[in-house]
Short mmCIF file of C-alpha atoms in Angstrom, two decimals:
data_model
loop_
_atom_site.label_atom_id
_atom_site.label_comp_id
_atom_site.label_asym_id
_atom_site.label_seq_id
_atom_site.Cartn_x
_atom_site.Cartn_y
_atom_site.Cartn_z
CA MET A 4 44.37 -15.93 -17.32
CA HIS A 5 40.92 -14.46 -18.06
CA THR A 6 37.99 -16.32 -16.47
CA THR A 7 34.48 -15.86 -17.80
CA PRO A 8 32.14 -14.73 -14.99
CA PRO A 9 29.41 -17.22 -14.03
CA PRO A 10 25.87 -16.94 -15.43
CA LEU A 11 22.92 -15.50 -13.56
CA PRO A 12 21.73 -18.27 -11.21
CA GLN A 13 18.41 -19.75 -12.31
CA GLN A 14 18.22 -23.24 -10.80
CA ARG A 15 16.13 -23.23 -7.64
CA PRO A 16 16.49 -25.97 -4.99
CA ASP A 17 12.69 -25.97 -4.65
CA LEU A 18 9.70 -23.89 -5.63
CA LEU A 19 9.83 -21.43 -2.74
CA ASN A 20 13.54 -20.67 -2.35
CA PRO A 21 16.03 -18.83 -4.55
CA PRO A 22 19.16 -20.41 -6.05
CA PRO A 23 21.70 -21.08 -3.26
CA GLU A 24 24.45 -19.14 -5.06
CA TYR A 25 22.81 -15.87 -4.04
CA ALA A 26 23.34 -16.39 -0.31
CA ARG A 27 26.96 -17.42 -0.85
CA TRP A 28 27.75 -14.53 -3.17
CA ARG A 29 25.99 -12.01 -0.92
CA GLU A 30 28.37 -13.06 1.85
CA GLU A 31 31.57 -13.50 -0.18
CA ARG A 32 31.27 -10.99 -3.04
CA PRO A 33 28.10 -8.87 -2.84
CA LEU A 34 29.05 -7.06 -6.06
CA ALA A 35 30.40 -9.41 -8.68
CA ARG A 36 30.42 -9.83 -12.43
CA ILE A 37 28.09 -12.31 -14.14
CA THR A 38 27.64 -13.29 -17.77
CA LEU A 39 24.25 -12.86 -19.38
CA TRP A 40 25.15 -13.59 -23.00
CA GLY A 41 28.23 -13.05 -25.16
CA ASP A 42 30.39 -10.32 -23.71
CA ASN A 43 27.56 -8.70 -21.75
CA GLN A 44 28.95 -9.05 -18.23
CA PRO A 45 27.10 -6.75 -15.83
CA TRP A 46 27.50 -6.40 -12.09
CA LEU A 47 25.20 -8.47 -9.89
CA VAL A 48 23.93 -6.74 -6.73
CA THR A 49 22.86 -9.06 -3.91
CA ARG A 50 22.81 -6.94 -0.72
CA HIS A 51 19.72 -5.05 0.35
CA GLU A 52 21.60 -1.80 1.04
CA ASP A 53 23.32 -1.84 -2.35
CA ALA A 54 20.08 -2.73 -4.14
CA ARG A 55 18.28 0.27 -2.62
CA LEU A 56 21.18 2.52 -3.56
CA VAL A 57 21.19 1.46 -7.22
CA LEU A 58 17.41 1.53 -7.59
CA GLY A 59 17.18 4.96 -5.98
CA ASP A 60 20.07 6.63 -7.80
CA PRO A 61 19.16 8.53 -11.02
CA ARG A 62 22.65 7.86 -12.36
CA PHE A 63 21.46 4.34 -13.14
CA SER A 64 19.27 4.34 -16.24
CA SER A 65 16.40 2.00 -17.16
CA GLU A 66 16.67 2.75 -20.89
CA ASN A 67 17.12 -0.73 -22.33
CA PHE A 68 18.18 0.51 -25.76
CA ARG A 69 21.45 1.96 -24.44
CA PRO A 70 24.58 0.11 -25.66
CA GLY A 71 25.70 -2.39 -23.03
CA PHE A 72 22.34 -2.56 -21.24
CA PRO A 73 21.99 -5.95 -19.47
CA GLY A 74 18.83 -6.95 -21.30
CA LEU A 75 17.04 -10.26 -21.44
CA GLN A 76 18.23 -11.02 -24.99
CA PRO A 77 21.43 -10.44 -26.98
CA THR A 78 19.67 -7.97 -29.27
CA THR A 79 18.88 -4.33 -28.61
CA PRO A 80 15.10 -3.91 -28.34
CA PRO A 81 13.43 -1.22 -30.43
CA ARG A 82 12.26 1.94 -28.73
CA THR A 83 8.63 1.16 -27.99
CA PRO A 84 6.40 4.08 -26.96
CA GLY A 85 5.05 4.06 -23.43
CA GLN A 86 7.31 1.41 -21.90
CA LEU A 87 7.49 2.89 -18.40
CA PHE A 88 9.99 0.27 -17.22
CA ALA A 89 12.41 1.22 -20.02
CA ILE A 90 12.40 5.02 -19.96
CA ASP A 91 13.83 7.70 -17.68
CA PRO A 92 12.61 11.18 -16.73
CA PRO A 93 11.27 13.46 -18.07
CA ASP A 94 9.12 11.13 -20.22
CA HIS A 95 8.81 8.61 -17.40
CA THR A 96 7.64 11.33 -15.00
CA ARG A 97 5.11 12.71 -17.47
CA LEU A 98 3.53 9.34 -18.28
CA ARG A 99 3.58 8.03 -14.73
CA ARG A 100 1.90 11.18 -13.44
CA MET A 101 -1.07 10.45 -15.70
CA LEU A 102 -1.64 7.09 -14.02
CA ILE A 103 -0.99 7.81 -10.35
CA PRO A 104 -4.59 8.83 -9.49
CA GLU A 105 -5.95 5.52 -10.81
CA PHE A 106 -3.51 3.46 -8.72
CA SER A 107 -3.49 5.55 -5.56
CA PHE A 108 -4.23 3.95 -2.21
CA ARG A 109 -7.56 5.77 -2.05
CA ARG A 110 -8.65 4.59 -5.51
CA VAL A 111 -7.65 0.99 -4.75
CA GLU A 112 -9.61 1.06 -1.48
CA GLN A 113 -12.67 1.96 -3.57
CA LEU A 114 -12.04 -1.13 -5.72
CA ARG A 115 -11.97 -3.57 -2.79
CA PRO A 116 -15.72 -4.41 -2.95
CA ALA A 117 -15.38 -5.28 -6.64
CA ILE A 118 -12.31 -7.43 -5.92
CA ARG A 119 -14.19 -9.25 -3.13
CA LYS A 120 -17.13 -9.87 -5.46
CA LEU A 121 -14.90 -11.32 -8.18
CA THR A 122 -13.08 -13.42 -5.58
CA ASP A 123 -16.33 -14.88 -4.24
CA GLU A 124 -17.63 -15.60 -7.74
CA LEU A 125 -14.45 -17.43 -8.72
CA LEU A 126 -14.42 -19.45 -5.49
CA ASP A 127 -18.06 -20.39 -6.14
CA GLY A 128 -16.98 -21.62 -9.55
CA LEU A 129 -14.04 -23.54 -8.12
CA ALA A 130 -16.28 -25.25 -5.55
CA VAL A 131 -18.33 -27.01 -8.25
CA GLN A 132 -15.33 -28.26 -10.25
CA PRO A 133 -14.49 -31.98 -10.24
CA GLN A 134 -11.61 -32.72 -7.88
CA PRO A 135 -8.74 -32.28 -8.24
CA ALA A 136 -9.15 -28.89 -9.88
CA ASP A 137 -6.52 -26.52 -11.21
CA LEU A 138 -6.22 -23.56 -8.83
CA VAL A 139 -4.36 -21.53 -11.46
CA GLU A 140 -7.03 -21.99 -14.13
CA HIS A 141 -10.00 -21.39 -11.85
CA PHE A 142 -8.72 -18.81 -9.38
CA THR A 143 -5.19 -17.44 -9.18
CA LEU A 144 -4.91 -16.45 -12.85
CA PRO A 145 -8.43 -15.19 -13.67
CA LEU A 146 -8.75 -13.02 -10.57
CA PRO A 147 -5.94 -10.51 -11.27
CA LEU A 148 -6.67 -10.66 -15.00
CA LEU A 149 -10.34 -9.79 -14.46
CA VAL A 150 -9.42 -7.03 -11.99
CA ILE A 151 -6.96 -5.31 -14.32
CA CYS A 152 -9.33 -5.70 -17.27
CA GLU A 153 -12.13 -4.07 -15.29
CA LEU A 154 -9.87 -1.23 -14.14
CA LEU A 155 -8.56 -0.53 -17.64
CA GLY A 156 -11.86 -1.07 -19.42
CA VAL A 157 -10.83 -4.16 -21.39
CA PRO A 158 -13.66 -6.61 -22.24
CA SER A 159 -13.30 -9.70 -20.05
CA ARG A 160 -14.25 -11.87 -23.06
CA ASP A 161 -10.80 -11.12 -24.49
CA ARG A 162 -8.89 -12.31 -21.41
CA GLU A 163 -7.66 -15.56 -22.98
CA PHE A 164 -6.11 -13.68 -25.90
CA ILE A 165 -4.61 -11.15 -23.49
CA HIS A 166 -3.06 -13.80 -21.28
CA GLU A 167 -1.63 -15.75 -24.24
CA GLN A 168 0.09 -12.67 -25.65
CA ALA A 169 1.28 -11.50 -22.22
CA ALA A 170 2.74 -14.95 -21.55
CA ALA A 171 4.52 -14.88 -24.91
CA PHE A 172 6.10 -11.53 -24.05
CA ALA A 173 7.17 -12.77 -20.60
CA THR A 174 8.72 -16.05 -21.82
CA VAL A 175 12.37 -15.20 -22.32
CA SER A 176 13.30 -18.68 -23.53
CA LYS A 177 11.18 -18.29 -26.69
CA GLY A 178 13.53 -15.62 -27.97
CA PRO A 179 13.22 -11.95 -28.89
CA GLU A 180 10.98 -12.40 -31.94
CA ALA A 181 8.29 -14.27 -30.02
CA MET A 182 8.50 -11.76 -27.19
CA ARG A 183 8.11 -8.84 -29.60
CA ALA A 184 5.23 -10.58 -31.35
CA GLY A 185 3.36 -10.88 -28.04
CA TRP A 186 3.93 -7.22 -27.29
CA ALA A 187 2.93 -6.17 -30.82
CA ALA A 188 -0.31 -8.17 -30.68
CA LEU A 189 -1.34 -6.50 -27.43
CA PHE A 190 -0.22 -3.09 -28.68
CA GLY A 191 -2.36 -3.36 -31.84
CA TYR A 192 -5.36 -4.62 -29.88
CA LEU A 193 -5.16 -1.83 -27.29
CA ARG A 194 -4.52 0.87 -29.90
CA GLU A 195 -7.81 -0.07 -31.59
CA LEU A 196 -9.63 -0.25 -28.26
CA LEU A 197 -8.22 3.15 -27.27
CA ASP A 198 -9.66 4.67 -30.46
CA ALA A 199 -13.03 3.09 -29.70
CA LYS A 200 -12.96 4.54 -26.16
CA ALA A 201 -12.27 7.99 -27.57
CA ARG A 202 -15.49 7.73 -29.59
CA ARG A 203 -17.57 6.16 -26.82
CA PRO A 204 -15.86 6.67 -23.45
CA GLY A 205 -16.84 4.77 -20.31
CA ASP A 206 -15.90 4.95 -16.64
CA ASP A 207 -12.48 3.32 -16.89
CA LEU A 208 -8.79 4.19 -17.09
CA MET A 209 -8.53 3.69 -20.84
CA SER A 210 -11.38 6.13 -21.48
CA LYS A 211 -9.73 8.70 -19.23
CA LEU A 212 -6.45 8.33 -21.11
CA ALA A 213 -8.24 8.71 -24.42
CA THR A 214 -10.28 11.77 -23.45
CA ASP A 215 -8.12 13.54 -20.86
CA ARG A 216 -4.60 12.81 -22.12
CA VAL A 217 -4.55 11.79 -25.78
CA ALA A 218 -7.27 14.20 -26.93
CA THR A 219 -5.50 17.09 -25.19
CA GLY A 220 -2.12 16.23 -26.70
CA GLU A 221 -0.50 15.36 -23.37
CA ALA A 222 0.21 11.86 -24.70
CA ASP A 223 0.10 10.52 -28.22
CA PRO A 224 -1.96 7.40 -29.02
CA ALA A 225 1.09 5.17 -29.36
CA GLU A 226 2.40 6.19 -25.94
CA ALA A 227 -0.98 5.57 -24.35
CA ALA A 228 -1.29 2.14 -25.97
CA GLY A 229 2.25 1.24 -24.85
CA VAL A 230 1.46 2.24 -21.27
CA LEU A 231 -1.71 0.12 -21.37
CA VAL A 232 0.21 -2.92 -22.62
CA GLN A 233 2.59 -2.69 -19.69
CA LEU A 234 -0.24 -2.22 -17.20
CA LEU A 235 -2.10 -5.20 -18.63
CA ILE A 236 0.94 -7.50 -18.46
CA ALA A 237 2.30 -6.34 -15.12
CA GLY A 238 -1.19 -6.08 -13.67
CA HIS A 239 -1.86 -9.79 -13.76
CA GLU A 240 1.29 -11.87 -14.36
CA THR A 241 3.07 -11.11 -11.09
CA THR A 242 -0.05 -11.13 -8.91
CA ALA A 243 -1.21 -14.44 -10.38
CA SER A 244 2.16 -15.98 -9.56
CA MET A 245 2.09 -14.52 -6.05
CA LEU A 246 -1.36 -15.98 -5.42
CA SER A 247 -0.29 -19.44 -6.61
CA LEU A 248 3.03 -19.50 -4.77
CA GLY A 249 1.47 -17.86 -1.71
CA ALA A 250 -1.04 -20.71 -1.53
CA VAL A 251 1.76 -23.28 -1.81
CA ALA A 252 3.86 -21.52 0.84
CA LEU A 253 0.97 -21.43 3.32
CA LEU A 254 0.03 -25.06 2.70
CA ARG A 255 3.66 -26.08 3.29
CA HIS A 256 3.76 -24.07 6.52
CA PRO A 257 0.61 -25.20 8.35
CA ASP A 258 1.55 -23.37 11.54
CA GLN A 259 1.70 -20.09 9.65
CA LEU A 260 -1.55 -20.86 7.86
CA ALA A 261 -3.25 -21.63 11.19
CA ALA A 262 -2.10 -18.27 12.57
CA LEU A 263 -3.46 -16.48 9.50
CA ARG A 264 -6.81 -18.22 9.77
CA ALA A 265 -7.07 -17.37 13.46
CA ASP A 266 -6.38 -13.64 13.15
CA ASP A 267 -7.58 -11.45 10.28
CA ALA A 268 -5.48 -8.60 11.67
CA LEU A 269 -2.41 -10.58 10.59
CA VAL A 270 -3.32 -10.41 6.90
CA PRO A 271 -1.45 -7.21 5.88
CA ALA A 272 1.81 -8.34 7.55
CA ALA A 273 1.37 -11.84 6.10
CA VAL A 274 1.13 -10.46 2.56
CA GLU A 275 4.29 -8.37 3.01
CA GLU A 276 6.16 -11.42 4.30
CA LEU A 277 4.99 -13.55 1.38
CA LEU A 278 6.09 -10.83 -1.04
CA ARG A 279 9.52 -10.76 0.62
CA HIS A 280 9.89 -14.51 0.92
CA LEU A 281 8.83 -15.39 -2.63
CA SER A 282 10.21 -12.47 -4.70
CA VAL A 283 8.63 -13.70 -7.94
CA VAL A 284 10.60 -11.35 -10.25
CA HIS A 285 13.50 -13.77 -10.29
CA ILE A 286 15.59 -12.47 -13.21
CA GLY A 287 16.51 -9.24 -11.42
CA LEU A 288 15.84 -5.60 -12.22
CA ARG A 289 18.19 -4.19 -14.87
CA ARG A 290 19.99 -0.84 -15.00
CA ILE A 291 23.01 0.77 -16.70
CA ALA A 292 25.28 3.41 -15.18
CA THR A 293 25.37 6.79 -16.91
CA GLU A 294 28.24 8.02 -14.69
CA ASP A 295 30.87 6.39 -12.49
CA VAL A 296 29.14 5.41 -9.22
CA GLU A 297 30.57 3.77 -6.12
CA VAL A 298 28.40 0.97 -4.75
CA GLY A 299 29.46 -1.13 -1.79
CA GLY A 300 33.09 -0.09 -2.18
CA VAL A 301 33.14 -0.95 -5.91
CA THR A 302 33.22 1.65 -8.68
CA ILE A 303 30.70 0.88 -11.40
CA ARG A 304 31.84 2.72 -14.51
CA ALA A 305 29.63 4.67 -16.89
CA GLY A 306 28.26 2.27 -19.51
CA GLU A 307 28.40 -0.80 -17.27
CA GLY A 308 25.24 -2.78 -16.61
CA VAL A 309 23.81 -3.82 -13.26
CA VAL A 310 21.39 -6.63 -12.35
CA ILE A 311 19.67 -6.20 -8.98
CA ALA A 312 18.78 -9.60 -7.51
CA LEU A 313 15.60 -8.92 -5.55
CA GLN A 314 15.39 -12.45 -4.22
CA ALA A 315 18.87 -12.05 -2.73
CA ALA A 316 18.23 -8.58 -1.29
CA ASN A 317 14.97 -9.77 0.25
CA ARG A 318 16.82 -12.59 2.05
CA ASP A 319 19.61 -10.35 3.40
CA PRO A 320 20.23 -11.33 7.06
CA GLU A 321 21.47 -7.81 7.80
CA VAL A 322 17.88 -6.63 7.31
CA PHE A 323 15.69 -9.67 7.97
CA GLY A 324 16.51 -12.02 10.83
CA HIS A 325 16.43 -15.73 9.85
CA PRO A 326 15.59 -14.63 6.29
CA ASP A 327 14.97 -18.10 4.87
CA GLU A 328 12.12 -18.73 7.31
CA LEU A 329 8.55 -17.79 6.49
CA ASP A 330 7.32 -15.76 9.48
CA LEU A 331 4.01 -13.98 8.97
CA THR A 332 4.48 -11.99 12.17
CA ARG A 333 7.75 -10.34 11.12
CA ASP A 334 8.02 -6.73 10.02
CA ALA A 335 8.85 -7.25 6.34
CA GLY A 336 8.03 -3.68 5.34
CA ARG A 337 11.51 -2.99 3.96
CA HIS A 338 11.29 -5.67 1.26
CA LEU A 339 12.03 -4.72 -2.33
CA ALA A 340 9.52 -6.97 -4.09
CA PHE A 341 7.99 -3.88 -5.74
CA GLY A 342 11.36 -2.30 -6.46
CA HIS A 343 12.42 1.08 -5.13
CA GLY A 344 12.94 4.62 -6.37
CA LEU A 345 11.43 6.23 -9.47
CA HIS A 346 10.45 2.92 -11.05
CA HIS A 347 8.86 1.29 -8.01
CA CYS A 348 5.77 -0.67 -9.00
CA LEU A 349 2.89 1.66 -9.85
CA GLY A 350 0.31 -1.03 -9.10
CA GLN A 351 1.61 -2.15 -5.71
CA SER A 352 -1.49 -0.98 -3.81
CA LEU A 353 -3.69 -2.94 -6.20
CA ALA A 354 -1.54 -6.07 -5.88
CA ARG A 355 -1.61 -5.82 -2.09
CA ALA A 356 -5.39 -5.47 -2.08
CA GLU A 357 -5.84 -8.53 -4.29
CA LEU A 358 -3.52 -10.65 -2.15
CA GLN A 359 -5.05 -9.43 1.11
CA ILE A 360 -8.54 -10.32 -0.11
CA ALA A 361 -7.93 -13.47 -2.14
CA LEU A 362 -5.62 -15.59 0.02
CA PRO A 363 -7.67 -15.43 3.26
CA ALA A 364 -10.89 -15.98 1.26
CA LEU A 365 -9.42 -19.08 -0.39
CA PHE A 366 -8.48 -20.72 2.90
CA HIS A 367 -11.65 -19.71 4.72
CA ARG A 368 -13.77 -21.12 1.89
CA PHE A 369 -11.74 -24.34 1.63
CA PRO A 370 -10.41 -25.17 5.12
CA ARG A 371 -9.25 -28.62 3.91
CA LEU A 372 -7.50 -27.37 0.79
CA ARG A 373 -4.53 -29.55 -0.16
CA LEU A 374 -2.14 -29.98 -3.07
CA THR A 375 -2.58 -33.09 -5.21
CA GLY A 376 -0.97 -34.62 -8.26
CA PRO A 377 2.57 -33.78 -9.41
CA ALA A 378 5.00 -32.01 -7.10
CA ALA A 379 4.56 -28.28 -7.52
CA GLU A 380 8.25 -28.01 -8.50
CA ASP A 381 7.47 -30.06 -11.61
CA LEU A 382 4.89 -27.50 -12.65
CA ALA A 383 7.11 -24.42 -12.37
CA PHE A 384 7.47 -22.04 -15.28
CA GLU A 385 10.61 -22.47 -17.35
CA GLY A 386 12.20 -19.54 -19.09
CA ARG A 387 9.72 -17.00 -17.72
CA ALA A 388 10.66 -13.60 -16.34
CA VAL A 389 8.25 -14.16 -13.44
CA HIS A 390 8.62 -17.24 -11.25
CA GLY A 391 5.46 -19.28 -10.78
CA VAL A 392 3.58 -22.43 -11.77
CA ARG A 393 1.70 -23.37 -14.94
CA GLU A 394 -0.96 -25.25 -13.00
CA LEU A 395 -1.70 -26.27 -9.42
CA PRO A 396 -3.97 -29.30 -8.85
CA VAL A 397 -5.82 -29.05 -5.52
CA ALA A 398 -8.58 -30.84 -3.67
CA TRP A 399 -10.65 -29.92 -0.62
#
């Protein structure tokens, strides 16, 4: 008798922990079939070792238009220029190479003073708000959005429009048409802005793309605009969620928060542990096999999809002792929160810098910060590709 595989687990026991099925499946059947929609039944990868193998193996493709790809919706998305997360080499290599200098560790270190300035300005603004105030509205969302807008050369006055369209694209539950509409709105906006930068360039990434890449024929305007859409969405959605959930995690673990406040040298390790512990990309990374590949003793056939559960891999006890505990002193450097392999997150140095600056600044500025109002679980996103909260009432 044929049994339909279970769906991808989505129901969390609380805001900070992944669905309990992941731990059980990682122990009992680390590679198992799940059902996404209809007859799309990819393999789910839950072990850290297997996740690294799949993400690092070029025989697993990211091209989401391939038949059988385990996408977010039961329709095949159109081929959209510049979608780095959905293309393979050589185009992926060519486009990514254009951006690496702007997201290098050295470049991000140069941006730290600007990030600190924005952080201080936002905390000044938060301090004069009536209490309770929404931490998302006044701090955790605007900071990464302002940073990525400044880096790309996007006017900060347009940030509300940008966030609305990015949120539409990231909300899976609204369906494919709404998601495409969000992407299309951002694409059209950035295509026009790219043309304006070509005429009057400034000192920003978009101007460099327009003058150094598009004008020379290395990239066409549509590709450049597509790349910019992805950078704009990825550059603020995940970091905003990490800032919000990181604040909740520290407030719920006062011993860990006290250790962080007492020792600034702990900050880098603390950020890595929060990235591991929270794993905000909670719908998994998606791939499809282009050849037969053995993973964890199971042969994944060409044309079969794979979902890599980062939140399961990052809680693997074979790699992280007592993985469900938040321990800011642990060595969490092997986490996969930014992925692995060719498609590892281009902006990871920028995200780290923002988290390393913003979280300590928040708790130093507001030593009595506390959550108020509804339970944070009641404010969690529903149907979003990135786990987080819509709002976060706090007082101090």
